[in-house]
XYZ file of C-alpha atoms in Angstrom:
587
model
C -3.723 -36.995 -35.209
C -3.460 -33.230 -35.395
C -6.133 -32.737 -32.712
C -4.421 -35.309 -30.529
C -1.094 -33.531 -30.898
C -2.670 -30.164 -30.057
C -4.352 -31.632 -26.975
C -1.068 -33.208 -25.886
C 0.711 -29.892 -26.377
C -1.858 -28.024 -24.278
C -1.657 -30.643 -21.544
C 2.130 -30.453 -21.458
C 1.943 -26.659 -21.396
C -0.343 -26.722 -18.351
C 1.873 -29.274 -16.641
C 4.914 -27.100 -17.269
C 3.226 -24.074 -15.693
C 2.317 -26.153 -12.628
C 5.851 -27.531 -12.394
C 7.299 -24.025 -12.612
C 5.194 -22.966 -9.616
C 5.821 -26.076 -7.544
C 9.510 -26.487 -8.322
C 11.716 -26.099 -5.259
C 13.205 -22.626 -5.464
C 15.920 -21.872 -2.920
C 15.708 -18.121 -3.406
C 11.935 -18.132 -3.024
C 12.453 -20.090 0.187
C 14.807 -17.373 1.440
C 12.231 -14.724 0.514
C 9.514 -16.562 2.449
C 11.769 -16.892 5.502
C 12.367 -13.132 5.372
C 8.621 -12.614 5.009
C 7.924 -14.717 8.096
C 10.543 -12.830 10.123
C 9.299 -9.363 9.174
C 5.665 -10.439 9.593
C 6.368 -11.710 13.105
C 8.036 -8.419 14.026
C 5.174 -6.401 12.513
C 2.275 -8.247 14.136
C -0.179 -5.888 15.809
C 2.068 -2.824 15.653
C 0.617 0.509 14.535
C 2.352 3.813 13.927
C -0.848 5.572 14.912
C -4.235 4.434 16.140
C -6.130 7.591 15.233
C -5.703 8.170 11.519
C -7.514 6.056 8.891
C -7.218 2.530 10.303
C -10.320 3.025 12.452
C -12.411 3.717 9.370
C -11.025 0.625 7.654
C -12.046 -1.735 10.459
C -15.319 -0.043 11.407
C -16.896 0.012 7.935
C -16.904 -3.813 7.525
C -18.308 -4.155 11.048
C -21.157 -1.779 10.207
C -21.880 -3.587 6.952
C -22.614 -6.688 9.023
C -25.391 -4.781 10.814
C -27.271 -4.415 7.518
C -26.098 -0.945 6.578
C -25.217 -0.204 2.962
C -22.063 1.408 1.680
C -22.539 4.921 0.221
C -26.112 5.123 1.577
C -25.429 4.683 5.305
C -21.613 4.801 5.315
C -19.470 7.367 3.506
C -16.254 6.458 1.717
C -14.408 7.551 -1.403
C -13.176 4.055 -2.246
C -14.719 1.146 -4.109
C -16.788 -1.495 -2.299
C -14.758 -4.661 -2.942
C -12.352 -4.544 0.001
C -15.011 -3.520 2.523
C -17.404 -6.311 1.611
C -14.675 -8.972 1.467
C -13.423 -7.850 4.884
C -16.998 -7.897 6.200
C -17.323 -11.478 4.967
C -14.130 -12.375 6.831
C -15.496 -10.793 10.022
C -18.735 -12.741 9.672
C -16.778 -16.001 9.374
C -14.020 -15.483 11.935
C -15.661 -13.096 14.370
C -15.424 -9.477 15.459
C -11.679 -9.379 16.129
C -8.989 -6.912 15.138
C -6.702 -9.865 14.449
C -8.916 -10.833 11.496
C -7.631 -7.728 9.705
C -4.031 -8.597 10.558
C -4.492 -12.045 9.036
C -6.156 -10.598 5.940
C -3.292 -8.151 5.573
C -0.679 -10.885 5.888
C -2.482 -13.148 3.405
C -2.633 -10.321 0.868
C 1.004 -9.538 1.628
C 2.045 -13.132 1.017
C 0.199 -13.271 -2.309
C 1.823 -9.989 -3.356
C 5.244 -11.305 -2.305
C 4.964 -14.421 -4.471
C 3.622 -12.446 -7.438
C 6.410 -9.883 -7.187
C 9.039 -12.618 -6.982
C 7.684 -14.390 -10.062
C 7.510 -11.164 -12.075
C 11.000 -10.074 -11.050
C 12.405 -13.541 -11.736
C 10.882 -13.477 -15.215
C 12.676 -10.209 -15.966
C 15.975 -10.957 -14.189
C 17.080 -14.119 -12.355
C 16.271 -15.842 -9.072
C 18.879 -14.134 -6.873
C 18.078 -10.696 -8.285
C 14.346 -11.341 -7.905
C 14.905 -12.269 -4.265
C 16.576 -8.912 -3.590
C 13.795 -7.066 -5.397
C 11.090 -8.885 -3.441
C 12.768 -8.333 -0.075
C 13.114 -4.644 -0.931
C 9.379 -4.425 -1.622
C 8.670 -6.331 1.592
C 10.711 -3.852 3.619
C 9.424 -0.652 2.073
C 5.943 -1.525 0.803
C 4.389 -4.719 2.078
C 5.249 -5.245 5.745
C 5.637 -2.839 8.625
C 3.696 -0.734 11.089
C 2.844 2.236 8.896
C -0.443 3.104 7.229
C 1.145 2.886 3.776
C 1.984 -0.803 4.154
C -0.264 -3.774 3.429
C -1.137 -5.114 6.894
C -2.811 -2.136 8.621
C -3.054 0.363 5.754
C -4.820 3.671 5.399
C -6.932 1.872 2.787
C -7.443 -1.870 2.388
C -8.930 -0.955 -0.990
C -5.445 0.032 -2.161
C -4.001 -3.274 -0.924
C -6.608 -5.416 -2.669
C -6.189 -3.296 -5.796
C -2.404 -3.680 -5.756
C -2.628 -7.465 -5.475
C -5.212 -7.627 -8.266
C -3.049 -5.421 -10.490
C -0.062 -7.709 -9.908
C -2.312 -10.614 -10.912
C -3.338 -8.789 -14.085
C 0.290 -8.095 -14.989
C 1.193 -11.732 -14.278
C -1.565 -12.771 -16.690
C 0.109 -10.577 -19.305
C 3.259 -12.668 -18.880
C 1.330 -15.914 -19.299
C -0.407 -14.395 -22.316
C 2.992 -13.991 -23.959
C 4.236 -17.397 -22.826
C 1.146 -19.219 -24.107
C 1.516 -17.869 -27.661
C -1.130 -15.216 -27.009
C -4.022 -17.332 -25.765
C -7.058 -15.111 -25.214
C -7.986 -16.780 -21.926
C -5.085 -15.029 -20.197
C -6.377 -11.673 -21.393
C -9.807 -12.557 -20.017
C -8.204 -13.340 -16.645
C -6.232 -10.083 -16.786
C -9.394 -8.136 -17.627
C -11.270 -9.642 -14.673
C -8.399 -8.689 -12.357
C -8.381 -5.145 -13.798
C -12.119 -4.764 -13.266
C -11.935 -5.991 -9.683
C -8.962 -3.690 -9.026
C -11.063 -0.751 -10.199
C -13.936 -1.977 -8.036
C -11.545 -1.781 -5.099
C -9.770 1.525 -5.820
C -10.532 3.453 -8.939
C -7.142 4.650 -10.184
C -5.605 1.190 -9.855
C -8.167 -0.276 -12.223
C -7.515 2.446 -14.793
C -3.743 1.941 -14.535
C -4.077 -1.843 -14.811
C -6.231 -1.613 -17.945
C -3.724 0.812 -19.472
C -0.893 -1.621 -18.709
C -2.703 -4.605 -20.217
C -3.627 -2.640 -23.349
C -0.001 -1.581 -23.740
C 1.081 -5.216 -23.482
C -1.420 -6.307 -26.137
C -0.222 -3.699 -28.591
C 3.497 -4.126 -27.885
C 3.790 -7.901 -27.941
C 3.266 -10.490 -30.622
C 2.936 -10.398 -34.369
C -0.860 -10.350 -34.550
C -2.571 -8.163 -37.073
C -3.612 -4.694 -35.997
C -7.272 -5.706 -36.248
C -6.715 -8.602 -33.823
C -5.028 -6.284 -31.334
C -7.944 -3.852 -31.517
C -10.476 -6.639 -30.966
C -8.550 -7.986 -27.982
C -8.130 -4.515 -26.523
C -11.879 -3.927 -26.761
C -12.500 -7.337 -25.184
C -10.330 -6.394 -22.184
C -12.104 -3.056 -21.769
C -15.534 -4.701 -22.013
C -14.829 -7.483 -19.503
C -13.104 -5.141 -17.039
C -15.995 -2.675 -17.268
C -18.573 -5.393 -16.657
C -16.644 -6.713 -13.637
C -16.820 -3.256 -12.095
C -20.284 -2.262 -13.324
C -22.323 -5.343 -12.360
C -21.474 -5.253 -8.598
C -22.058 -1.487 -8.548
C -25.422 -1.971 -10.256
C -26.423 -4.458 -7.568
C -25.250 -2.056 -4.861
C -27.151 0.805 -6.505
C -30.407 -0.967 -5.673
C -29.645 -0.087 -2.038
C -27.546 3.043 -2.285
C -28.669 4.713 -5.577
C -26.445 5.635 -8.495
C -26.305 9.247 -7.322
C -24.788 8.279 -3.966
C -22.312 5.929 -5.632
C -21.250 8.509 -8.211
C -20.758 11.351 -5.725
C -18.819 9.017 -3.418
C -16.473 7.499 -5.994
C -16.017 10.742 -7.937
C -16.190 13.579 -5.351
C -15.546 16.295 -7.923
C -17.497 18.870 -5.914
C -15.072 18.432 -3.006
C -11.892 18.473 -5.094
C -11.024 22.059 -4.148
C -11.300 21.266 -0.445
C -9.301 18.054 -0.835
C -6.504 19.927 -2.583
C -6.082 22.227 0.402
C -4.210 19.406 2.091
C -0.469 19.387 1.495
C -0.703 15.608 1.081
C -2.838 15.923 -2.047
C -1.398 19.043 -3.616
C 0.501 18.543 -6.859
C 2.555 20.879 -9.008
C 5.533 20.593 -11.353
C 7.700 22.372 -8.796
C 6.713 19.945 -6.033
C 7.421 16.978 -8.313
C 10.860 18.324 -9.220
C 11.631 18.952 -5.547
C 10.657 15.400 -4.592
C 12.701 13.980 -7.467
C 15.749 15.993 -6.429
C 15.497 15.289 -2.690
C 14.993 11.559 -3.243
C 17.873 11.410 -5.745
C 20.143 13.354 -3.396
C 19.388 10.962 -0.529
C 19.964 7.945 -2.786
C 23.278 9.275 -4.126
C 24.502 10.328 -0.685
C 23.820 6.902 0.769
C 25.262 5.176 -2.288
C 28.534 7.092 -1.952
C 28.845 5.962 1.667
C 28.130 2.325 0.771
C 30.446 2.285 -2.253
C 33.277 3.821 -0.228
C 32.693 1.190 2.457
C 32.871 -1.559 -0.176
C 36.103 -0.138 -1.638
C 37.683 0.180 1.802
C 36.669 -3.360 2.738
C 38.016 -4.746 -0.545
C 41.356 -3.010 -0.054
C 41.593 -4.103 3.569
C 40.797 -7.766 2.898
C 42.979 -7.930 -0.195
C 46.005 -6.508 1.606
C 45.634 -8.405 4.889
C 44.081 -11.803 4.110
C 45.628 -14.967 2.726
C 42.545 -17.159 3.240
C 40.451 -18.893 0.587
C 38.487 -16.930 -1.998
C 35.139 -17.823 -0.393
C 36.265 -16.751 3.078
C 37.659 -13.502 1.676
C 34.350 -12.715 -0.029
C 32.355 -13.305 3.150
C 34.818 -11.292 5.223
C 34.811 -8.465 2.698
C 31.023 -8.336 2.667
C 30.743 -8.259 6.470
C 33.324 -5.484 6.704
C 31.543 -3.567 3.937
C 28.238 -3.825 5.779
C 29.824 -2.746 9.075
C 31.595 0.245 7.529
C 28.489 1.272 5.565
C 26.199 1.038 8.607
C 28.601 3.071 10.722
C 28.982 5.630 7.947
C 25.230 6.062 7.557
C 24.715 6.427 11.301
C 27.402 9.120 11.438
C 26.037 10.794 8.317
C 22.436 10.837 9.519
C 22.806 11.572 13.211
C 25.910 13.762 13.285
C 26.093 15.521 9.929
C 22.554 15.666 8.522
C 20.620 15.128 11.766
C 17.098 15.753 10.447
C 17.532 13.558 7.354
C 17.904 10.207 9.143
C 14.942 8.538 7.442
C 16.154 9.464 3.967
C 19.664 8.044 4.272
C 18.912 5.161 6.648
C 16.578 3.638 4.073
C 18.579 4.008 0.840
C 15.986 2.304 -1.387
C 13.010 3.695 0.491
C 12.218 6.564 -1.885
C 12.630 6.027 -5.630
C 10.545 8.928 -6.911
C 13.620 10.132 -8.785
C 13.356 6.993 -10.954
C 10.050 8.080 -12.540
C 11.687 10.059 -15.410
C 13.767 6.976 -16.221
C 10.551 4.951 -16.512
C 9.145 7.472 -18.987
C 12.332 7.361 -21.054
C 12.420 3.572 -20.922
C 8.846 3.381 -22.198
C 9.689 5.671 -25.110
C 12.633 3.446 -26.070
C 10.442 0.355 -25.718
C 7.876 1.721 -28.153
C 10.486 2.757 -30.716
C 12.876 -0.206 -30.415
C 10.719 -3.035 -29.112
C 12.599 -5.647 -31.164
C 15.627 -5.201 -28.890
C 13.745 -6.284 -25.758
C 12.613 -9.658 -24.501
C 9.375 -9.836 -22.466
C 8.312 -6.677 -24.262
C 4.648 -7.070 -23.299
C 5.390 -7.575 -19.614
C 7.811 -4.651 -19.562
C 5.296 -2.452 -21.340
C 2.573 -3.372 -18.862
C 4.802 -2.546 -15.879
C 6.037 0.732 -17.356
C 2.615 2.017 -18.385
C 0.982 0.868 -15.147
C 3.621 2.654 -13.038
C 3.281 5.900 -14.973
C -0.517 5.955 -15.091
C -0.899 5.036 -11.413
C 1.526 7.730 -10.259
C 0.164 10.340 -12.649
C -2.268 11.037 -9.811
C 0.659 12.630 -7.957
C 2.112 14.227 -11.099
C 4.726 11.480 -11.357
C 6.263 11.402 -7.924
C 5.434 8.536 -5.576
C 3.133 9.605 -2.759
C 1.825 7.146 -0.145
C 4.970 5.245 -1.090
C 4.301 1.701 0.063
C 1.053 1.435 -1.887
C 2.186 3.145 -5.087
C 5.827 2.065 -5.504
C 5.628 -1.721 -5.961
C 6.007 -1.890 -9.733
C 8.470 1.016 -9.753
C 10.809 -1.021 -7.548
C 10.471 -4.049 -9.852
C 11.470 -1.851 -12.790
C 14.370 -0.314 -10.854
C 15.871 -3.730 -10.125
C 15.236 -4.871 -13.696
C 17.036 -1.885 -15.202
C 19.991 -2.300 -12.842
C 20.165 -5.966 -13.785
C 20.606 -5.142 -17.468
C 22.830 -2.096 -17.011
C 25.228 -3.969 -14.725
C 25.812 -7.000 -16.932
C 29.592 -6.975 -16.407
C 29.447 -6.088 -12.710
C 26.308 -7.829 -11.484
C 27.984 -9.439 -8.482
C 29.276 -6.098 -7.238
C 25.942 -4.338 -7.796
C 24.113 -7.270 -6.183
C 26.297 -6.899 -3.073
C 25.662 -3.163 -3.030
C 21.903 -3.765 -3.156
C 22.133 -6.414 -0.453
C 23.959 -3.979 1.829
C 21.273 -1.344 1.137
C 18.562 -3.820 2.108
C 20.360 -5.097 5.203
C 20.835 -1.545 6.443
C 17.177 -0.678 5.856
C 15.987 -3.956 7.380
C 18.237 -3.498 10.424
C 16.890 -0.049 11.197
C 13.289 -1.149 10.627
C 13.664 -4.306 12.732
C 15.335 -2.336 15.503
C 12.455 0.129 15.519
C 9.840 -2.646 15.625
C 11.623 -4.499 18.431
C 12.481 -1.522 20.650
C 9.610 0.909 20.402
C 6.217 -0.818 20.213
C 5.894 -1.724 23.868
C 2.513 -0.310 24.886
C -0.603 -2.404 24.328
C -4.141 -1.211 23.719
C -6.443 -4.131 24.463
C -10.079 -5.079 24.624
C -12.148 -8.215 24.187
C -12.061 -7.513 20.446
C -8.358 -7.241 19.790
C -4.982 -5.815 20.707
C -2.497 -3.497 19.057
C 0.785 -1.926 20.136
C 1.893 1.705 20.079
C 5.164 3.540 20.629
C 3.682 6.129 22.997
C 2.782 5.124 26.558
C 0.436 8.052 27.151
C -1.615 7.407 24.021
C -1.932 3.715 24.861
C -3.015 4.501 28.422
C -5.618 7.026 27.261
C -7.043 4.602 24.702
C -7.337 1.874 27.344
C -9.051 4.279 29.742
C -11.483 5.343 27.027
C -12.316 1.725 26.189
C -13.023 1.062 29.880
C -15.353 4.070 30.123
C -17.300 3.134 26.982
C -17.673 -0.465 28.147
C -18.793 0.622 31.623
C -21.398 2.999 30.191
C -23.169 0.231 28.290
C -23.572 2.582 25.336
C -24.042 1.127 21.865
C -24.173 4.367 19.849
C -20.889 6.264 20.183
C -19.871 9.118 17.900
C -16.073 9.273 17.593
C -14.648 12.346 15.919
C -12.744 13.728 14.152
C -10.952 10.352 13.849
C -10.351 7.256 15.949
C -13.102 4.810 15.005
C -10.899 1.953 16.108
C -12.438 2.763 19.514
C -15.841 1.820 18.077
C -14.484 -1.482 16.840
C -12.703 -2.339 20.103
C -15.879 -1.693 22.114
C -18.327 -3.241 19.603
C -20.180 0.070 19.377
C -21.132 1.946 16.226
C -21.234 5.575 15.234
C -24.652 6.915 14.184
C -22.896 9.081 11.611
C -22.609 8.339 7.917
C -19.212 10.030 8.027
C -16.454 8.184 9.865
C -13.482 10.411 9.157
C -14.111 14.096 9.854
C -11.399 15.714 7.787
C -12.116 19.201 6.399
C -13.431 17.545 3.241
C -16.160 15.608 5.111
C -18.358 18.588 6.081
C -16.814 21.410 4.051
C -19.629 23.990 4.329
C -21.896 25.333 7.055
C -24.863 23.738 5.295
C -23.098 20.349 5.397
C -22.621 20.797 9.143
C -26.300 21.655 9.618
C -27.354 18.607 7.601
C -25.088 16.461 9.747
C -26.611 17.850 12.955
C -30.116 17.210 11.625
C -29.204 13.537 11.249
C -27.632 13.479 14.717
C -30.715 15.010 16.349
C -32.858 12.353 14.683
C -30.519 9.599 15.885
C -28.505 11.056 18.779
C -25.391 9.263 20.027
C -25.321 8.178 23.651
C -21.683 9.215 23.965
C -19.387 11.473 21.978
C -15.674 10.695 22.068
C -13.554 13.607 20.910
C -10.038 12.552 19.905
C -7.629 15.459 19.798
C -5.454 15.744 16.705
C -3.910 18.528 14.668
C -4.660 19.200 11.027
C -1.511 21.082 10.108
C -1.453 19.543 6.614
C -4.780 21.316 6.019
C -3.740 24.558 7.722
C -5.854 24.017 10.878
C -4.867 23.432 14.483
C -8.033 21.797 15.800
C -11.261 20.258 14.553
C -13.228 23.280 15.806
C -11.338 25.506 13.358
C -13.087 24.013 10.322
C -16.303 22.540 11.806
C -17.214 25.166 14.445
C -20.965 24.488 14.290
C -20.515 20.811 15.154
C -17.968 21.648 17.857
C -20.401 24.128 19.454
C -23.259 21.597 19.283
C -21.168 19.085 21.234
C -20.540 21.416 24.180
C -24.098 22.819 24.120
C -25.987 19.513 24.001
C -23.578 17.202 25.820
C -21.676 17.413 29.083
C -18.028 16.554 29.550
C -17.704 13.489 31.782
C -14.103 12.395 31.252
C -10.929 14.042 30.012
C -7.743 12.056 29.532
C -4.478 14.006 29.235
C -6.003 16.466 26.755
C -5.985 13.657 24.177
C -9.531 12.355 24.519
C -12.670 13.933 25.958
C -15.859 11.938 26.509
C -19.250 13.661 26.467
C -22.593 12.243 27.614
C -26.108 13.493 26.967
C -27.268 16.212 29.361
């Protein structure tokens, strides 16, 4: 009888989980409608075709030719995303749109996971706002720090896997601490690390925090389960790398994933530099922008409330709708005036009021301290602990400000909405309206930008994308035509712009795809590169002009002069397009 009752209980528990996922949820429906709208506006639109995205689409294409990651193709990221994307290309064909679809699928999974996590910590309407906020600022859009065409698909896969791991922590608590959920979380952590290293570390830290914060298990049980998570996660990362090492060698894998020797060069870039002073500056600037925008919105809400209250005799529902519309109108007008007339250069900061929450990082640290000392006062203590620790560990890379915002801020935004939900218990409706106005303003500006500005197509038989600059689009199309007409199959594109390889179904003979100063940092590295190029010379060289001001250089020749001289000595210039792209052929 006891076994029968236990079986029945497990069956009912599984059925309840399924029902919770399948139950009609109006707010989730609204979130998905918003997702579809933003996705439609974002389709095929890129902020820039030169930086990063070319590497992300070209590596999977080269893997399909039989090349091996780390041996034949250089990257600093884990292999998971590249091989999964290569599998998708092999199934659906060599098309740029395959990457768009992959990005949207990952975005949709992340959207649902975020909604479920936020709903667990707050309620459905609050979770909807939180999820839409993350959609606007993290998941969807045209920038390289969003999920669809990112600077690194590895970061996108890792983010989704980390959200899965944290969701498993929730089910671990809900299932009375069943070990199977920890096993699932550990697998997700390991795969996240196999995609992008720091995400896996942060996810493991979050899961371990959840184990040791939640439940009433004995200390020995918690230690055993923590070790189990570490073991499974490590195996999930180690076994695929061991298989890959048979092709690429452990030395190549280690120097690629942990480029310690190049750390000094990497830190020359302003993007990667960290210091306490820089962190404090980012915290202050982001807080100042948030407070400035909030003052404008709150004043608009007060003015609208006074105006409607003094002038309207209509029903309560009509008054609320009218008051909200007036609030939104006043707030939008105020932000436009503030940004374009008063602040001028700070438009991005105030137009997107929830678009930079770096200032919230100290609050996360304080919240975690309170959670550890007064855990009995919190519900969902394991889930909260996982989110707090994950957010801190992940952003410790930037010394606790949020760099590359869209790919590092997801859990921070969930925590921000959760804290507001509990702090505003007596005024939740007012705060909810304030947040909705913030999101509508941000969404309006973003939608307007996507609709108005991305009008210039770059097309080939292998895909299409849209840019904001007519000259860049024209030059890219001209370059594609020249490469196709030449019949070349080996085309070296540098310093960046490998999307041209993908759109012409050509491949670079170089192991390096992105020629930042860190790629060939010494004269000896340049000579080694040229030795490989002389052994396997490209038929064409496409030089894409770009500045490297974040590194302190104006042109590529400033930091790789030997390679630049080799190009002009051994190849002849055949085409030059608006000083943006030069094409060289063998002499």
